mmCIF file of C-alpha atoms in Angstrom:
data_model
loop_
_atom_site.group_PDB
_atom_site.id
_atom_site.type_symbol
_atom_site.label_atom_id
_atom_site.label_comp_id
_atom_site.label_asym_id
_atom_site.label_seq_id
_atom_site.Cartn_x
_atom_site.Cartn_y
_atom_site.Cartn_z
ATOM 1 C CA UNK A 1 0.922 -46.576 31.716
ATOM 2 C CA UNK A 2 0.106 -48.554 29.248
ATOM 3 C CA UNK A 3 -3.375 -50.387 29.107
ATOM 4 C CA UNK A 4 -1.689 -53.776 29.980
ATOM 5 C CA UNK A 5 0.375 -52.604 32.848
ATOM 6 C CA UNK A 6 -2.648 -50.771 34.161
ATOM 7 C CA UNK A 7 -4.566 -53.887 34.046
ATOM 8 C CA UNK A 8 -1.769 -55.998 35.903
ATOM 9 C CA UNK A 9 -1.576 -53.747 38.106
ATOM 10 C CA UNK A 10 -5.336 -54.111 38.957
ATOM 11 C CA UNK A 11 -5.387 -57.772 39.035
ATOM 12 C CA UNK A 12 -3.677 -57.507 42.185
ATOM 13 C CA UNK A 13 -7.049 -55.446 43.534
ATOM 14 C CA UNK A 14 -9.585 -57.787 45.764
ATOM 15 C CA UNK A 15 -12.900 -57.789 44.006
ATOM 16 C CA UNK A 16 -14.955 -57.781 47.308
ATOM 17 C CA UNK A 17 -16.525 -54.698 48.214
ATOM 18 C CA UNK A 18 -16.316 -52.724 44.826
ATOM 19 C CA UNK A 19 -20.440 -53.572 43.691
ATOM 20 C CA UNK A 20 -22.598 -50.661 42.599
ATOM 21 C CA UNK A 21 -25.065 -50.091 44.978
ATOM 22 C CA UNK A 22 -28.312 -50.139 43.932
ATOM 23 C CA UNK A 23 -31.428 -51.924 45.932
ATOM 24 C CA UNK A 24 -33.579 -51.487 42.893
ATOM 25 C CA UNK A 25 -32.359 -51.674 38.809
ATOM 26 C CA UNK A 26 -34.430 -49.733 36.376
ATOM 27 C CA UNK A 27 -33.101 -51.319 33.015
ATOM 28 C CA UNK A 28 -34.235 -49.759 29.626
ATOM 29 C CA UNK A 29 -33.470 -51.368 26.073
ATOM 30 C CA UNK A 30 -31.951 -48.444 23.819
ATOM 31 C CA UNK A 31 -30.349 -50.274 20.883
ATOM 32 C CA UNK A 32 -27.737 -48.571 18.520
ATOM 33 C CA UNK A 33 -24.676 -46.509 20.000
ATOM 34 C CA UNK A 34 -23.952 -44.967 23.412
ATOM 35 C CA UNK A 35 -21.409 -42.273 24.733
ATOM 36 C CA UNK A 36 -19.703 -42.004 27.746
ATOM 37 C CA UNK A 37 -22.804 -41.095 29.808
ATOM 38 C CA UNK A 38 -25.291 -42.863 28.175
ATOM 39 C CA UNK A 39 -28.084 -41.789 29.538
ATOM 40 C CA UNK A 40 -27.682 -38.154 28.036
ATOM 41 C CA UNK A 41 -25.803 -39.769 25.043
ATOM 42 C CA UNK A 42 -27.542 -42.439 22.951
ATOM 43 C CA UNK A 43 -30.635 -42.494 21.339
ATOM 44 C CA UNK A 44 -32.708 -42.380 24.138
ATOM 45 C CA UNK A 45 -34.399 -38.949 24.371
ATOM 46 C CA UNK A 46 -31.538 -36.948 26.385
ATOM 47 C CA UNK A 47 -34.353 -34.982 28.328
ATOM 48 C CA UNK A 48 -36.046 -38.466 29.206
ATOM 49 C CA UNK A 49 -32.420 -39.886 30.403
ATOM 50 C CA UNK A 50 -31.571 -37.138 32.617
ATOM 51 C CA UNK A 51 -35.417 -36.690 34.099
ATOM 52 C CA UNK A 52 -35.093 -40.575 35.260
ATOM 53 C CA UNK A 53 -31.327 -40.073 36.819
ATOM 54 C CA UNK A 54 -32.497 -37.271 38.820
ATOM 55 C CA UNK A 55 -35.984 -38.750 39.781
ATOM 56 C CA UNK A 56 -33.338 -41.909 40.629
ATOM 57 C CA UNK A 57 -31.159 -39.882 42.701
ATOM 58 C CA UNK A 58 -31.416 -40.539 46.697
ATOM 59 C CA UNK A 59 -33.759 -43.570 46.155
ATOM 60 C CA UNK A 60 -32.062 -46.411 45.719
ATOM 61 C CA UNK A 61 -32.530 -47.032 42.066
ATOM 62 C CA UNK A 62 -30.100 -46.964 39.532
ATOM 63 C CA UNK A 63 -31.161 -46.779 36.129
ATOM 64 C CA UNK A 64 -29.073 -48.131 33.407
ATOM 65 C CA UNK A 65 -29.607 -48.718 29.411
ATOM 66 C CA UNK A 66 -29.354 -52.245 27.950
ATOM 67 C CA UNK A 67 -28.875 -53.689 24.647
ATOM 68 C CA UNK A 68 -28.753 -57.140 22.504
ATOM 69 C CA UNK A 69 -25.378 -58.710 22.400
ATOM 70 C CA UNK A 70 -23.876 -58.056 18.458
ATOM 71 C CA UNK A 71 -23.504 -55.062 16.132
ATOM 72 C CA UNK A 72 -25.246 -52.154 16.862
ATOM 73 C CA UNK A 73 -26.198 -50.113 13.876
ATOM 74 C CA UNK A 74 -27.118 -46.280 14.280
ATOM 75 C CA UNK A 75 -30.705 -46.863 13.544
ATOM 76 C CA UNK A 76 -32.877 -43.271 14.177
ATOM 77 C CA UNK A 77 -35.878 -44.987 13.328
ATOM 78 C CA UNK A 78 -38.652 -45.675 16.440
ATOM 79 C CA UNK A 79 -38.214 -48.894 18.226
ATOM 80 C CA UNK A 80 -40.034 -51.196 20.998
ATOM 81 C CA UNK A 81 -38.185 -50.897 24.259
ATOM 82 C CA UNK A 82 -37.604 -53.932 26.826
ATOM 83 C CA UNK A 83 -37.870 -52.775 30.169
ATOM 84 C CA UNK A 84 -36.857 -54.549 33.633
ATOM 85 C CA UNK A 85 -37.351 -53.262 36.939
ATOM 86 C CA UNK A 86 -35.261 -55.624 39.658
ATOM 87 C CA UNK A 87 -35.409 -55.348 43.245
ATOM 88 C CA UNK A 88 -32.464 -57.083 44.995
ATOM 89 C CA UNK A 89 -33.101 -57.171 48.697
ATOM 90 C CA UNK A 90 -32.757 -60.936 50.124
ATOM 91 C CA UNK A 91 -36.297 -62.440 50.719
ATOM 92 C CA UNK A 92 -38.063 -59.508 48.804
ATOM 93 C CA UNK A 93 -35.900 -59.533 45.352
ATOM 94 C CA UNK A 94 -38.320 -59.584 42.161
ATOM 95 C CA UNK A 95 -38.066 -58.967 38.693
ATOM 96 C CA UNK A 96 -40.884 -56.966 36.431
ATOM 97 C CA UNK A 97 -40.566 -56.720 32.681
ATOM 98 C CA UNK A 98 -42.588 -55.456 30.187
ATOM 99 C CA UNK A 99 -41.977 -53.969 26.372
ATOM 100 C CA UNK A 100 -42.412 -50.205 25.500
ATOM 101 C CA UNK A 101 -43.629 -48.277 22.456
ATOM 102 C CA UNK A 102 -42.991 -45.001 24.024
ATOM 103 C CA UNK A 103 -40.612 -44.723 26.790
ATOM 104 C CA UNK A 104 -42.176 -41.250 28.219
ATOM 105 C CA UNK A 105 -44.374 -43.450 30.428
ATOM 106 C CA UNK A 106 -41.230 -44.048 32.518
ATOM 107 C CA UNK A 107 -41.347 -40.552 33.985
ATOM 108 C CA UNK A 108 -44.321 -41.853 36.079
ATOM 109 C CA UNK A 109 -42.701 -44.240 38.118
ATOM 110 C CA UNK A 110 -42.361 -43.751 41.409
ATOM 111 C CA UNK A 111 -38.593 -44.181 42.097
ATOM 112 C CA UNK A 112 -39.011 -43.735 45.831
ATOM 113 C CA UNK A 113 -41.469 -46.579 46.079
ATOM 114 C CA UNK A 114 -39.241 -48.722 43.960
ATOM 115 C CA UNK A 115 -36.232 -47.949 45.523
ATOM 116 C CA UNK A 116 -38.293 -49.807 49.033
ATOM 117 C CA UNK A 117 -39.325 -52.666 47.002
ATOM 118 C CA UNK A 118 -42.868 -51.429 46.199
ATOM 119 C CA UNK A 119 -43.534 -52.070 42.383
ATOM 120 C CA UNK A 120 -47.336 -51.310 42.786
ATOM 121 C CA UNK A 121 -48.079 -53.889 39.949
ATOM 122 C CA UNK A 122 -46.473 -52.201 37.031
ATOM 123 C CA UNK A 123 -45.704 -54.496 33.955
ATOM 124 C CA UNK A 124 -45.492 -58.207 34.333
ATOM 125 C CA UNK A 125 -43.568 -60.672 36.576
ATOM 126 C CA UNK A 126 -40.414 -61.785 34.939
ATOM 127 C CA UNK A 127 -40.067 -65.374 35.260
ATOM 128 C CA UNK A 128 -37.550 -66.264 32.724
ATOM 129 C CA UNK A 129 -33.627 -67.359 32.820
ATOM 130 C CA UNK A 130 -31.384 -65.552 35.105
ATOM 131 C CA UNK A 131 -30.542 -61.942 33.649
ATOM 132 C CA UNK A 132 -26.880 -61.622 32.692
ATOM 133 C CA UNK A 133 -26.062 -58.032 32.151
ATOM 134 C CA UNK A 134 -22.253 -57.482 30.754
ATOM 135 C CA UNK A 135 -20.922 -53.747 30.904
ATOM 136 C CA UNK A 136 -19.502 -53.231 27.244
ATOM 137 C CA UNK A 137 -19.657 -49.310 26.840
ATOM 138 C CA UNK A 138 -16.529 -48.588 25.274
ATOM 139 C CA UNK A 139 -16.980 -45.027 25.037
ATOM 140 C CA UNK A 140 -16.971 -45.280 28.918
ATOM 141 C CA UNK A 141 -13.811 -47.256 29.066
ATOM 142 C CA UNK A 142 -12.213 -49.288 26.458
ATOM 143 C CA UNK A 143 -12.069 -52.610 28.603
ATOM 144 C CA UNK A 144 -15.730 -52.899 28.966
ATOM 145 C CA UNK A 145 -15.703 -53.011 25.045
ATOM 146 C CA UNK A 146 -12.178 -54.847 24.780
ATOM 147 C CA UNK A 147 -13.089 -57.813 27.349
ATOM 148 C CA UNK A 148 -17.149 -57.103 27.910
ATOM 149 C CA UNK A 149 -18.365 -57.930 24.240
ATOM 150 C CA UNK A 150 -16.546 -61.170 23.649
ATOM 151 C CA UNK A 151 -17.938 -62.504 27.012
ATOM 152 C CA UNK A 152 -21.510 -61.017 25.993
ATOM 153 C CA UNK A 153 -20.850 -63.061 22.703
ATOM 154 C CA UNK A 154 -19.882 -66.246 24.277
ATOM 155 C CA UNK A 155 -22.512 -66.667 26.694
ATOM 156 C CA UNK A 156 -25.570 -65.778 24.045
ATOM 157 C CA UNK A 157 -23.527 -68.724 21.997
ATOM 158 C CA UNK A 158 -23.662 -71.064 25.149
ATOM 159 C CA UNK A 159 -27.535 -70.079 25.768
ATOM 160 C CA UNK A 160 -26.205 -69.321 29.345
ATOM 161 C CA UNK A 161 -28.997 -67.117 30.273
ATOM 162 C CA UNK A 162 -31.229 -63.546 29.404
ATOM 163 C CA UNK A 163 -27.976 -61.849 28.491
ATOM 164 C CA UNK A 164 -27.717 -58.285 27.493
ATOM 165 C CA UNK A 165 -24.950 -55.613 27.461
ATOM 166 C CA UNK A 166 -25.170 -52.605 29.923
ATOM 167 C CA UNK A 167 -23.966 -49.269 29.769
ATOM 168 C CA UNK A 168 -22.101 -48.810 33.302
ATOM 169 C CA UNK A 169 -21.552 -51.376 36.236
ATOM 170 C CA UNK A 170 -18.715 -49.042 37.810
ATOM 171 C CA UNK A 171 -15.198 -50.492 38.105
ATOM 172 C CA UNK A 172 -13.839 -50.757 34.827
ATOM 173 C CA UNK A 173 -10.376 -52.040 35.896
ATOM 174 C CA UNK A 174 -12.446 -55.241 36.975
ATOM 175 C CA UNK A 175 -13.519 -56.072 33.316
ATOM 176 C CA UNK A 176 -15.124 -57.712 32.245
ATOM 177 C CA UNK A 177 -17.864 -56.766 34.694
ATOM 178 C CA UNK A 178 -20.990 -58.369 34.994
ATOM 179 C CA UNK A 179 -24.159 -58.000 36.886
ATOM 180 C CA UNK A 180 -26.791 -60.655 38.023
ATOM 181 C CA UNK A 181 -30.428 -60.642 38.557
ATOM 182 C CA UNK A 182 -32.558 -61.218 40.529
ATOM 183 C CA UNK A 183 -30.066 -61.319 43.359
ATOM 184 C CA UNK A 184 -27.976 -58.098 42.713
ATOM 185 C CA UNK A 185 -24.588 -60.156 42.868
ATOM 186 C CA UNK A 186 -21.872 -58.463 40.728
ATOM 187 C CA UNK A 187 -18.773 -60.234 39.327
ATOM 188 C CA UNK A 188 -15.644 -58.932 37.557
ATOM 189 C CA UNK A 189 -12.546 -60.503 35.794
ATOM 190 C CA UNK A 190 -14.280 -63.931 35.058
ATOM 191 C CA UNK A 191 -14.092 -65.993 31.807
ATOM 192 C CA UNK A 192 -16.930 -67.530 29.748
ATOM 193 C CA UNK A 193 -16.635 -70.792 31.665
ATOM 194 C CA UNK A 194 -16.396 -69.356 35.332
ATOM 195 C CA UNK A 195 -19.924 -66.993 34.417
ATOM 196 C CA UNK A 196 -21.707 -70.398 33.464
ATOM 197 C CA UNK A 197 -21.245 -71.894 36.636
ATOM 198 C CA UNK A 198 -22.474 -68.245 37.944
ATOM 199 C CA UNK A 199 -25.283 -68.079 36.248
ATOM 200 C CA UNK A 200 -26.184 -71.864 36.820
ATOM 201 C CA UNK A 201 -25.857 -71.051 40.593
ATOM 202 C CA UNK A 202 -28.282 -67.980 40.120
ATOM 203 C CA UNK A 203 -30.634 -70.425 38.509
ATOM 204 C CA UNK A 204 -30.761 -72.467 41.914
ATOM 205 C CA UNK A 205 -30.851 -69.587 43.930
ATOM 206 C CA UNK A 206 -27.001 -70.423 45.197
ATOM 207 C CA UNK A 207 -24.271 -67.490 45.453
ATOM 208 C CA UNK A 208 -20.533 -68.248 43.511
ATOM 209 C CA UNK A 209 -18.122 -66.065 45.731
ATOM 210 C CA UNK A 210 -15.499 -66.552 43.104
ATOM 211 C CA UNK A 211 -14.573 -63.415 41.151
ATOM 212 C CA UNK A 212 -17.961 -61.884 43.074
ATOM 213 C CA UNK A 213 -17.731 -57.794 44.005
ATOM 214 C CA UNK A 214 -20.792 -57.715 46.539
ATOM 215 C CA UNK A 215 -24.562 -57.563 46.248
ATOM 216 C CA UNK A 216 -25.720 -54.349 45.140
ATOM 217 C CA UNK A 217 -28.418 -53.667 47.913
ATOM 218 C CA UNK A 218 -25.777 -53.187 50.418
ATOM 219 C CA UNK A 219 -23.335 -50.310 50.676
ATOM 220 C CA UNK A 220 -19.286 -51.236 50.633
ATOM 221 C CA UNK A 221 -19.038 -52.432 54.215
ATOM 222 C CA UNK A 222 -22.189 -54.747 53.866
ATOM 223 C CA UNK A 223 -20.801 -56.182 50.950
ATOM 224 C CA UNK A 224 -17.601 -56.748 52.338
ATOM 225 C CA UNK A 225 -19.149 -58.692 55.521
ATOM 226 C CA UNK A 226 -21.632 -60.521 53.210
ATOM 227 C CA UNK A 227 -19.193 -62.525 51.405
ATOM 228 C CA UNK A 228 -16.806 -62.806 54.389
ATOM 229 C CA UNK A 229 -19.427 -64.646 56.400
ATOM 230 C CA UNK A 230 -20.351 -66.544 53.017
ATOM 231 C CA UNK A 231 -16.443 -67.249 52.987
ATOM 232 C CA UNK A 232 -16.244 -68.392 56.538
ATOM 233 C CA UNK A 233 -19.554 -70.337 56.482
ATOM 234 C CA UNK A 234 -19.436 -71.844 53.213
ATOM 235 C CA UNK A 235 -23.249 -70.592 53.089
ATOM 236 C CA UNK A 236 -24.402 -70.208 49.311
ATOM 237 C CA UNK A 237 -27.906 -69.885 49.497
ATOM 238 C CA UNK A 238 -28.437 -66.164 48.183
ATOM 239 C CA UNK A 239 -31.055 -65.010 50.253
ATOM 240 C CA UNK A 240 -29.707 -67.130 53.492
ATOM 241 C CA UNK A 241 -28.090 -63.961 54.768
ATOM 242 C CA UNK A 242 -29.140 -60.557 55.397
ATOM 243 C CA UNK A 243 -27.066 -56.970 56.349
ATOM 244 C CA UNK A 244 -29.380 -56.469 59.552
ATOM 245 C CA UNK A 245 -27.477 -53.389 60.778
ATOM 246 C CA UNK A 246 -24.383 -51.098 59.795
ATOM 247 C CA UNK A 247 -22.861 -48.782 62.509
ATOM 248 C CA UNK A 248 -20.417 -46.723 62.417
ATOM 249 C CA UNK A 249 -18.675 -44.273 59.761
ATOM 250 C CA UNK A 250 -15.463 -44.289 57.695
ATOM 251 C CA UNK A 251 -12.811 -45.639 58.295
ATOM 252 C CA UNK A 252 -14.455 -48.217 60.412
ATOM 253 C CA UNK A 253 -18.036 -49.687 60.711
ATOM 254 C CA UNK A 254 -19.300 -52.763 62.529
ATOM 255 C CA UNK A 255 -21.881 -54.792 60.158
ATOM 256 C CA UNK A 256 -24.380 -57.199 61.596
ATOM 257 C CA UNK A 257 -25.051 -60.093 59.130
ATOM 258 C CA UNK A 258 -27.900 -62.154 60.057
ATOM 259 C CA UNK A 259 -28.618 -65.876 58.930
ATOM 260 C CA UNK A 260 -32.327 -67.084 58.185
ATOM 261 C CA UNK A 261 -32.028 -69.795 60.903
ATOM 262 C CA UNK A 262 -31.586 -66.472 63.444
ATOM 263 C CA UNK A 263 -27.826 -67.143 63.640
ATOM 264 C CA UNK A 264 -25.652 -63.868 63.298
ATOM 265 C CA UNK A 265 -22.213 -62.346 63.097
ATOM 266 C CA UNK A 266 -20.673 -58.946 63.795
ATOM 267 C CA UNK A 267 -18.231 -58.286 61.238
ATOM 268 C CA UNK A 268 -15.721 -54.967 61.410
ATOM 269 C CA UNK A 269 -14.883 -53.806 58.568
ATOM 270 C CA UNK A 270 -12.154 -50.923 57.799
ATOM 271 C CA UNK A 271 -11.295 -48.562 54.975
ATOM 272 C CA UNK A 272 -7.922 -49.118 54.096
ATOM 273 C CA UNK A 273 -6.648 -45.757 51.865
ATOM 274 C CA UNK A 274 -2.985 -46.605 52.263
ATOM 275 C CA UNK A 275 -2.351 -48.816 48.978
ATOM 276 C CA UNK A 276 -0.757 -48.245 45.957
ATOM 277 C CA UNK A 277 -2.540 -46.174 43.810
ATOM 278 C CA UNK A 278 -4.303 -47.704 41.217
ATOM 279 C CA UNK A 279 -6.543 -46.385 37.540
ATOM 280 C CA UNK A 280 -9.922 -46.177 38.213
ATOM 281 C CA UNK A 281 -10.236 -47.468 34.145
ATOM 282 C CA UNK A 282 -8.868 -48.454 31.633
ATOM 283 C CA UNK A 283 -5.807 -45.894 30.633
ATOM 284 C CA UNK A 284 -6.218 -43.562 33.411
ATOM 285 C CA UNK A 285 -3.601 -42.189 35.557
ATOM 286 C CA UNK A 286 -3.029 -44.113 38.755
ATOM 287 C CA UNK A 287 -5.048 -42.968 41.750
ATOM 288 C CA UNK A 288 -6.027 -43.884 45.491
ATOM 289 C CA UNK A 289 -8.677 -46.507 45.251
ATOM 290 C CA UNK A 290 -10.043 -47.378 48.850
ATOM 291 C CA UNK A 291 -9.994 -51.126 49.915
ATOM 292 C CA UNK A 292 -12.682 -52.316 52.450
ATOM 293 C CA UNK A 293 -11.228 -55.101 54.585
ATOM 294 C CA UNK A 294 -12.562 -57.461 57.187
ATOM 295 C CA UNK A 295 -10.585 -57.273 60.109
ATOM 296 C CA UNK A 296 -13.438 -59.578 62.928
ATOM 297 C CA UNK A 297 -16.071 -61.667 62.382
ATOM 298 C CA UNK A 298 -17.628 -62.557 65.630
ATOM 299 C CA UNK A 299 -20.397 -65.158 66.350
ATOM 300 C CA UNK A 300 -23.375 -63.286 68.069
#
């Protein structure tokens, strides 16, 4: 299948409930080229990359590499590494940042504590513009490079926020894909003007639902329920809603979404696997891609 025809078919696929799941993000600056599996294929020590990935497994922490948009010459010399830690649960979200001369100190991080939202005072609070992280890893998927790099460059040129390229956000077929922090909402298929609206919303604690794939703090059923309640009620406050309970198992879940004022909704989410096959990434062969469908929303 051609890239163009694959992209056209992917446009019909709903975006909701397709975001990568992570309560906490560990983002490590690593300039230069990235391979398909960047933590082990970059100028970062591959042993360190594998160690971080293994330490994060099952903790709710997701590790990714970041770099400044632009050209990426293959420098082998030492460099300093900007790092970010971001926790994304509503009402408890925070971002910490520091600059490391030796990333080996990352081995000492308590991933389990970070996944629970306990940063232990590491580094300093980040108080700058919203973080905009655009997936651009062309070695992982060429659509991310073809569509992500121009978006990142446009955002930098327009001073839209603190813009970085990131290695992998999942869902390449939705390129360009974007993670926003501190709240952890992920977006797809948006151009520069729409992304600027998204980032302006983040700056004011609001969520733009257009093009939104979900909040990374939640699993796929929770992402679907959160966005469905926002669409129903018009709620835009980033921390106004929380997924307070998820019951059931595939293919059907009952998700409780609670508002700060105590109101709540029970949302029925069904996994729909009876859909036309789609390529998971740019140029890949079509394969089943299940969807999360909201079938009922009941006020409690």
